[in-house]
Short mmCIF file of C-alpha atoms in Angstrom, two decimals:
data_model
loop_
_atom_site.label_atom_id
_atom_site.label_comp_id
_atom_site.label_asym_id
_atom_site.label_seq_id
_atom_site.Cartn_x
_atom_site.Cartn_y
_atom_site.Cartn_z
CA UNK A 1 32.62 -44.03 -238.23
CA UNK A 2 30.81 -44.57 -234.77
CA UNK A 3 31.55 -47.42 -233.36
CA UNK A 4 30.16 -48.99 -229.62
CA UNK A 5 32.51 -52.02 -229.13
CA UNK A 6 31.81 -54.58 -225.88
CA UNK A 7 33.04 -56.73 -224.00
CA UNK A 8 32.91 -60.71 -224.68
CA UNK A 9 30.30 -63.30 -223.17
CA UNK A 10 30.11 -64.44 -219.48
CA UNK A 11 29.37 -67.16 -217.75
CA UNK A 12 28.52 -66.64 -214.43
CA UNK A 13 26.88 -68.36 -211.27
CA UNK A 14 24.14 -67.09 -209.11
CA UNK A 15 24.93 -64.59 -207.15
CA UNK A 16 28.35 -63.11 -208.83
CA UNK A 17 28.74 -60.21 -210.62
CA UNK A 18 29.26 -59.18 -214.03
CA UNK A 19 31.08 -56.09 -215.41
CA UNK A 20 30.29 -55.21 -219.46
CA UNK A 21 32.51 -52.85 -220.78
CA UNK A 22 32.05 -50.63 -223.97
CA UNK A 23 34.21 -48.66 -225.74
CA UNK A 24 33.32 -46.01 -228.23
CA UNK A 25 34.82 -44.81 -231.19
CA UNK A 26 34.76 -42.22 -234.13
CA UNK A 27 33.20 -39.16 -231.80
CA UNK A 28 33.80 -37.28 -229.06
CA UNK A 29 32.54 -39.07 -225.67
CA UNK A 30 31.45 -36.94 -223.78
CA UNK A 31 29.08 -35.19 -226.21
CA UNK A 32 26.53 -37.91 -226.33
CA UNK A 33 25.34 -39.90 -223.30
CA UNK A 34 24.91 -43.64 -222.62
CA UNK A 35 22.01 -46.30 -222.27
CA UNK A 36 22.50 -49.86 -221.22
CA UNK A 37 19.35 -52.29 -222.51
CA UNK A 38 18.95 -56.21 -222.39
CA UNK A 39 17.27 -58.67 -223.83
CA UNK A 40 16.49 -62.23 -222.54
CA UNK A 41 16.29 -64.89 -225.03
CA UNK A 42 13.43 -64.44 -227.18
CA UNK A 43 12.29 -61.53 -225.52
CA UNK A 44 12.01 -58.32 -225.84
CA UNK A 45 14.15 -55.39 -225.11
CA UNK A 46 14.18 -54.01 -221.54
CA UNK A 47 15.76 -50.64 -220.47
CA UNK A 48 18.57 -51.09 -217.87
CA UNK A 49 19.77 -47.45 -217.25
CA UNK A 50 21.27 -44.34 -218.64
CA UNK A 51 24.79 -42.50 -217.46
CA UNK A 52 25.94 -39.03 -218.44
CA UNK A 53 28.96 -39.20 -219.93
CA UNK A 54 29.58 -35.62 -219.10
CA UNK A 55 28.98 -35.75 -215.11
CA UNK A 56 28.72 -39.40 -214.53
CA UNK A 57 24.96 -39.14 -213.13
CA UNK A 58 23.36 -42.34 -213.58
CA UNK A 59 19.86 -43.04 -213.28
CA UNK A 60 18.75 -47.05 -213.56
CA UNK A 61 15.36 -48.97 -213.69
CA UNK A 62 13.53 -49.67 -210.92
CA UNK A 63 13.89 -53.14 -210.38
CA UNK A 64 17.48 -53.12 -211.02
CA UNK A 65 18.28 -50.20 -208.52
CA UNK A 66 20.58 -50.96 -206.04
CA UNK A 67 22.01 -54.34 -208.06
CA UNK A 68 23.46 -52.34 -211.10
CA UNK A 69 26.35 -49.26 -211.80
CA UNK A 70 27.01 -48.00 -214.17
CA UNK A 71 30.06 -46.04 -214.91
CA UNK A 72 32.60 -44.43 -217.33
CA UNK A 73 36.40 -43.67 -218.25
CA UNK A 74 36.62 -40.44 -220.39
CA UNK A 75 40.63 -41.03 -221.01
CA UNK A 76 39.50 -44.09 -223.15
CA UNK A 77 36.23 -43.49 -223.82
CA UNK A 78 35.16 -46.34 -222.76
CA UNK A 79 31.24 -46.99 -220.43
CA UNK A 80 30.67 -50.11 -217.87
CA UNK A 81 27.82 -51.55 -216.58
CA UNK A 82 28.11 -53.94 -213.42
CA UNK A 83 25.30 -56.14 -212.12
CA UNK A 84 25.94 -57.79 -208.90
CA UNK A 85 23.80 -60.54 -207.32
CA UNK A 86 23.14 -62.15 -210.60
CA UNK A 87 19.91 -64.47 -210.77
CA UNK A 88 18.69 -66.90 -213.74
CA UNK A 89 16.26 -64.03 -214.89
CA UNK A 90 19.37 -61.39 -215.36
CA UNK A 91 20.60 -64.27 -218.21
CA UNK A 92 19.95 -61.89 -221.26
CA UNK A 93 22.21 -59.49 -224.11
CA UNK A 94 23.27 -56.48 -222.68
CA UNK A 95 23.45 -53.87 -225.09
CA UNK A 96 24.99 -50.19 -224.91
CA UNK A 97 23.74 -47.64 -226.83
CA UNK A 98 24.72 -43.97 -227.42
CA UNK A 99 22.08 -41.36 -226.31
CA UNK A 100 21.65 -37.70 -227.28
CA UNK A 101 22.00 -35.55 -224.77
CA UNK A 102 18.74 -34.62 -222.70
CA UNK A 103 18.15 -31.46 -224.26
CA UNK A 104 17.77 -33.25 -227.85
CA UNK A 105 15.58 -35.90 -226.82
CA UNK A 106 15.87 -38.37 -229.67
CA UNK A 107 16.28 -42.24 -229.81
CA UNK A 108 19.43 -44.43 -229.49
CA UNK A 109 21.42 -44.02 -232.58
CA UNK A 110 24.11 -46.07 -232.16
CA UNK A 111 24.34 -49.74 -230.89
CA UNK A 112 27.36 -52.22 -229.28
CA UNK A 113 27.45 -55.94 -230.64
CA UNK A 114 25.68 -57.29 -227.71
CA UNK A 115 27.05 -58.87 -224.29
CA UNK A 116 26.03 -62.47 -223.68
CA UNK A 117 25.18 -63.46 -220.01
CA UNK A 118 24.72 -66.10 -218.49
CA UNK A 119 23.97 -66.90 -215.44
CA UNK A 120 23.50 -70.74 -214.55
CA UNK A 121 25.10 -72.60 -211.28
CA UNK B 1 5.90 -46.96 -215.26
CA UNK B 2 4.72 -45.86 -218.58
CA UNK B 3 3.74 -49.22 -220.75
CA UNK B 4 3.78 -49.45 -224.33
CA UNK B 5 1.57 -51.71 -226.02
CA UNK B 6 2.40 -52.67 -229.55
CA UNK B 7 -0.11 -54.08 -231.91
CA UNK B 8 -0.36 -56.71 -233.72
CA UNK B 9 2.35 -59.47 -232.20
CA UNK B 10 2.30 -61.07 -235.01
CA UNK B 11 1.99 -59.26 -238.92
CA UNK B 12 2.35 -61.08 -241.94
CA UNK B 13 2.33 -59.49 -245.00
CA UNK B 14 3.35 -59.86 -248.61
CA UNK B 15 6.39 -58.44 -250.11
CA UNK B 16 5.10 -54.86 -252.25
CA UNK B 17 2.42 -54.43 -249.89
CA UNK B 18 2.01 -51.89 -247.26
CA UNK B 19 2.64 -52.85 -243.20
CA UNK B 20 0.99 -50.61 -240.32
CA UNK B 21 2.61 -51.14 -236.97
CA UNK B 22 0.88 -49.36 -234.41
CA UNK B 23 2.42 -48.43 -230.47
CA UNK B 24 -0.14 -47.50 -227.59
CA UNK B 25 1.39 -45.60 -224.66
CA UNK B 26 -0.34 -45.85 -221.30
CA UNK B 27 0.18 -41.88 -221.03
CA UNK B 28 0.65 -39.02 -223.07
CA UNK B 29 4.95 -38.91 -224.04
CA UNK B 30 4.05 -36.10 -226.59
CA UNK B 31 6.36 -36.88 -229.78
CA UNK B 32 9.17 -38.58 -227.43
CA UNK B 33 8.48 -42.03 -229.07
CA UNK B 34 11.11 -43.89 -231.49
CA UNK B 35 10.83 -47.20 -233.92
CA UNK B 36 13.84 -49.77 -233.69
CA UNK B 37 14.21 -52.64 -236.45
CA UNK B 38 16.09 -55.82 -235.01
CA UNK B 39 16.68 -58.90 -237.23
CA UNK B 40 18.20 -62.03 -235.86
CA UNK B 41 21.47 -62.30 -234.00
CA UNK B 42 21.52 -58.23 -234.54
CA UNK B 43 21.48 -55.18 -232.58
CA UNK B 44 18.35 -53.15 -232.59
CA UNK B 45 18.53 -50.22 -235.62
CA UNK B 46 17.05 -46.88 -235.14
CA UNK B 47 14.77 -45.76 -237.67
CA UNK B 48 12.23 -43.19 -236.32
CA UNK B 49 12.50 -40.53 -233.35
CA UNK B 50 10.32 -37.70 -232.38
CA UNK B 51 7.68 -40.12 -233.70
CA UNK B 52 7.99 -39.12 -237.12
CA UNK B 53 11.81 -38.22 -238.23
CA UNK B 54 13.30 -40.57 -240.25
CA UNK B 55 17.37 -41.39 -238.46
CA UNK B 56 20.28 -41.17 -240.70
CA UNK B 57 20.11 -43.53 -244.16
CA UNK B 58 16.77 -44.98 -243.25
CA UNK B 59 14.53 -45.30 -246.17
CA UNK B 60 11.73 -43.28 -247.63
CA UNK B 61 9.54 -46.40 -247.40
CA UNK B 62 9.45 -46.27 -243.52
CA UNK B 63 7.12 -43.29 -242.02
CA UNK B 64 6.41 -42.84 -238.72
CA UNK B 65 3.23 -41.11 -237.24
CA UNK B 66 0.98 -40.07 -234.18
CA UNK B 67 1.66 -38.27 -230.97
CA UNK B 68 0.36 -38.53 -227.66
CA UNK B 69 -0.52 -41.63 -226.70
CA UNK B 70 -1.09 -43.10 -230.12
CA UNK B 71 1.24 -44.30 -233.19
CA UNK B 72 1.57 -45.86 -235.98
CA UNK B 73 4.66 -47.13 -238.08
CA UNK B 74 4.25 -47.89 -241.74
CA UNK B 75 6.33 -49.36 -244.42
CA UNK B 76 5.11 -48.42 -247.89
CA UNK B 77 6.36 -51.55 -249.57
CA UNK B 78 8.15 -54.05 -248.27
CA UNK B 79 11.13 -55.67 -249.40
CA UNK B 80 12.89 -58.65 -248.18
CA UNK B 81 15.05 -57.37 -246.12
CA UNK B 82 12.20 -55.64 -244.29
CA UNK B 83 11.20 -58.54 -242.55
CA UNK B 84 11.68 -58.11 -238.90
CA UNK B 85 10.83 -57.42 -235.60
CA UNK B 86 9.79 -53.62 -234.43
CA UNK B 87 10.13 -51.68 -231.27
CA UNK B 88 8.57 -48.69 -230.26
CA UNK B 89 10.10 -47.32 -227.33
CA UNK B 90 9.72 -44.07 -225.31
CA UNK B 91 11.80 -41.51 -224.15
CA UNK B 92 9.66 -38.58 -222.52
CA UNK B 93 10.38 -38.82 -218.88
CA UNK B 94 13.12 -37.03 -217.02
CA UNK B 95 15.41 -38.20 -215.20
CA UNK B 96 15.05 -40.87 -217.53
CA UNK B 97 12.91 -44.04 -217.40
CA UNK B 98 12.55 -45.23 -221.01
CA UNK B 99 10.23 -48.28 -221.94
CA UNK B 100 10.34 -50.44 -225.34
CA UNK B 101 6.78 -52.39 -226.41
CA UNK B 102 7.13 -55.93 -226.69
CA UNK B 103 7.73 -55.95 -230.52
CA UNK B 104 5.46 -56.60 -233.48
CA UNK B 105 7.19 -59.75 -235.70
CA UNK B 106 6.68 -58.45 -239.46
CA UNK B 107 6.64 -62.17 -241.45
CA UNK B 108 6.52 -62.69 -244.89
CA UNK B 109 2.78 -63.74 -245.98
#
């Protein structure tokens, strides 16, 4: 069965970085693509970015451009998602999701457990 | 930006009865638009895409509807386990630049 399994909470201080990593399971990799979201407590859910598992283009919301990267290791199928210069409002559950390729536009079928982050001095 | 607008924050309804969820987008994403379910502690769960198919194992009960710039989400009769909070998110752009609605929270009346 599918499976998106992620990395474990964080605790981090202003200004650090945080790498989330999620591995998938039970398909093939690179046939589906990747979306990152998060969600800050109580809130809602907020699109962080999108990576092509097949090229490794990324593309990233605008007011996390330049801060975020996200990236990917085909040999064990596995996605990350770095944010660097972490602030108090980046404290939220990062989520990957699996994404159907663009030319089957469709929603995100597949979820990870959720990353905790925190970001608190 | 495209900005969805989800009405009403707040639904309460009584198990049996019938819940209409409806999503506003600020421009036309054609039939690009998809319904999440997420309960407490949980992931979000896909249950609509293309505004109106139904994802893998999702019940009849759920129907999705509209295109354009307006749609609606309805659960025939709820059960229990219904009781939730719902996205509606789009997908239309590309290069991507998805946006979710801020949830309606479906409460037991």
């Amino acid at each position: 069965q599918v499976q998106l399994v992620q990395s474990g909470g964080e605790l981090k201080k202003p200004g650090a970085s945080v790498k989330v990593s999620c591995k998938a399971s039970g398909y093939t990799f690179t046939t589906y693509d990747l979306s990152w979201v998060r969600q800050a407590p109580g809130q809602g859910l907020d699109w962080v970015g999108y990576i092509s598992t097949n090229n490794g283009k990324t593309y990233s919301a605008q007011n996390l451009q330049g801060r975020v990267t996200m990236t990917t290791d085909t040999s064990t199928s596995t996605a990350y998602m770095e944010l660097r210069g972490l602030r108090s409002g980046d404290t939220a559950v990062y989520y990957c999701a699996r994404a159907p390729p663009p030319t089957e536009a469709a929603g995100l079928d597949y979820w990870g457990q959720g990353t905790l982050v925190i970001v608190s001095s | 930006e495209i900005v969805m607008a989800q009405s009403p924050a707040t639904l309460s309804v009584s198990p049996g009865e019938r819940a209409t969820l409806s999503c506003r987008a600020s421009q036309n994403v054609n039939n690009n638009l998809a319904w999440y379910q997420q309960k407490p502690g949980q992931a979000p769960r896909l249950l609509i895409y293309g505004a109106s198919i139904r994802a893998t194992g999702i019940p009849a009960r759920f129907s999705g509807s509209g295109s354009g710039t307006e749609f609606t989400l309805t659960i025939s009769s709820l059960q229990s386990e219904d009781f939730a909070v719902y996205y509606c998110q789009q997908y239309n752009n590309w290069p991507p630049e998805d946006t979710f609605g801020q949830g309606t929270k479906l409460e037991i009346k």
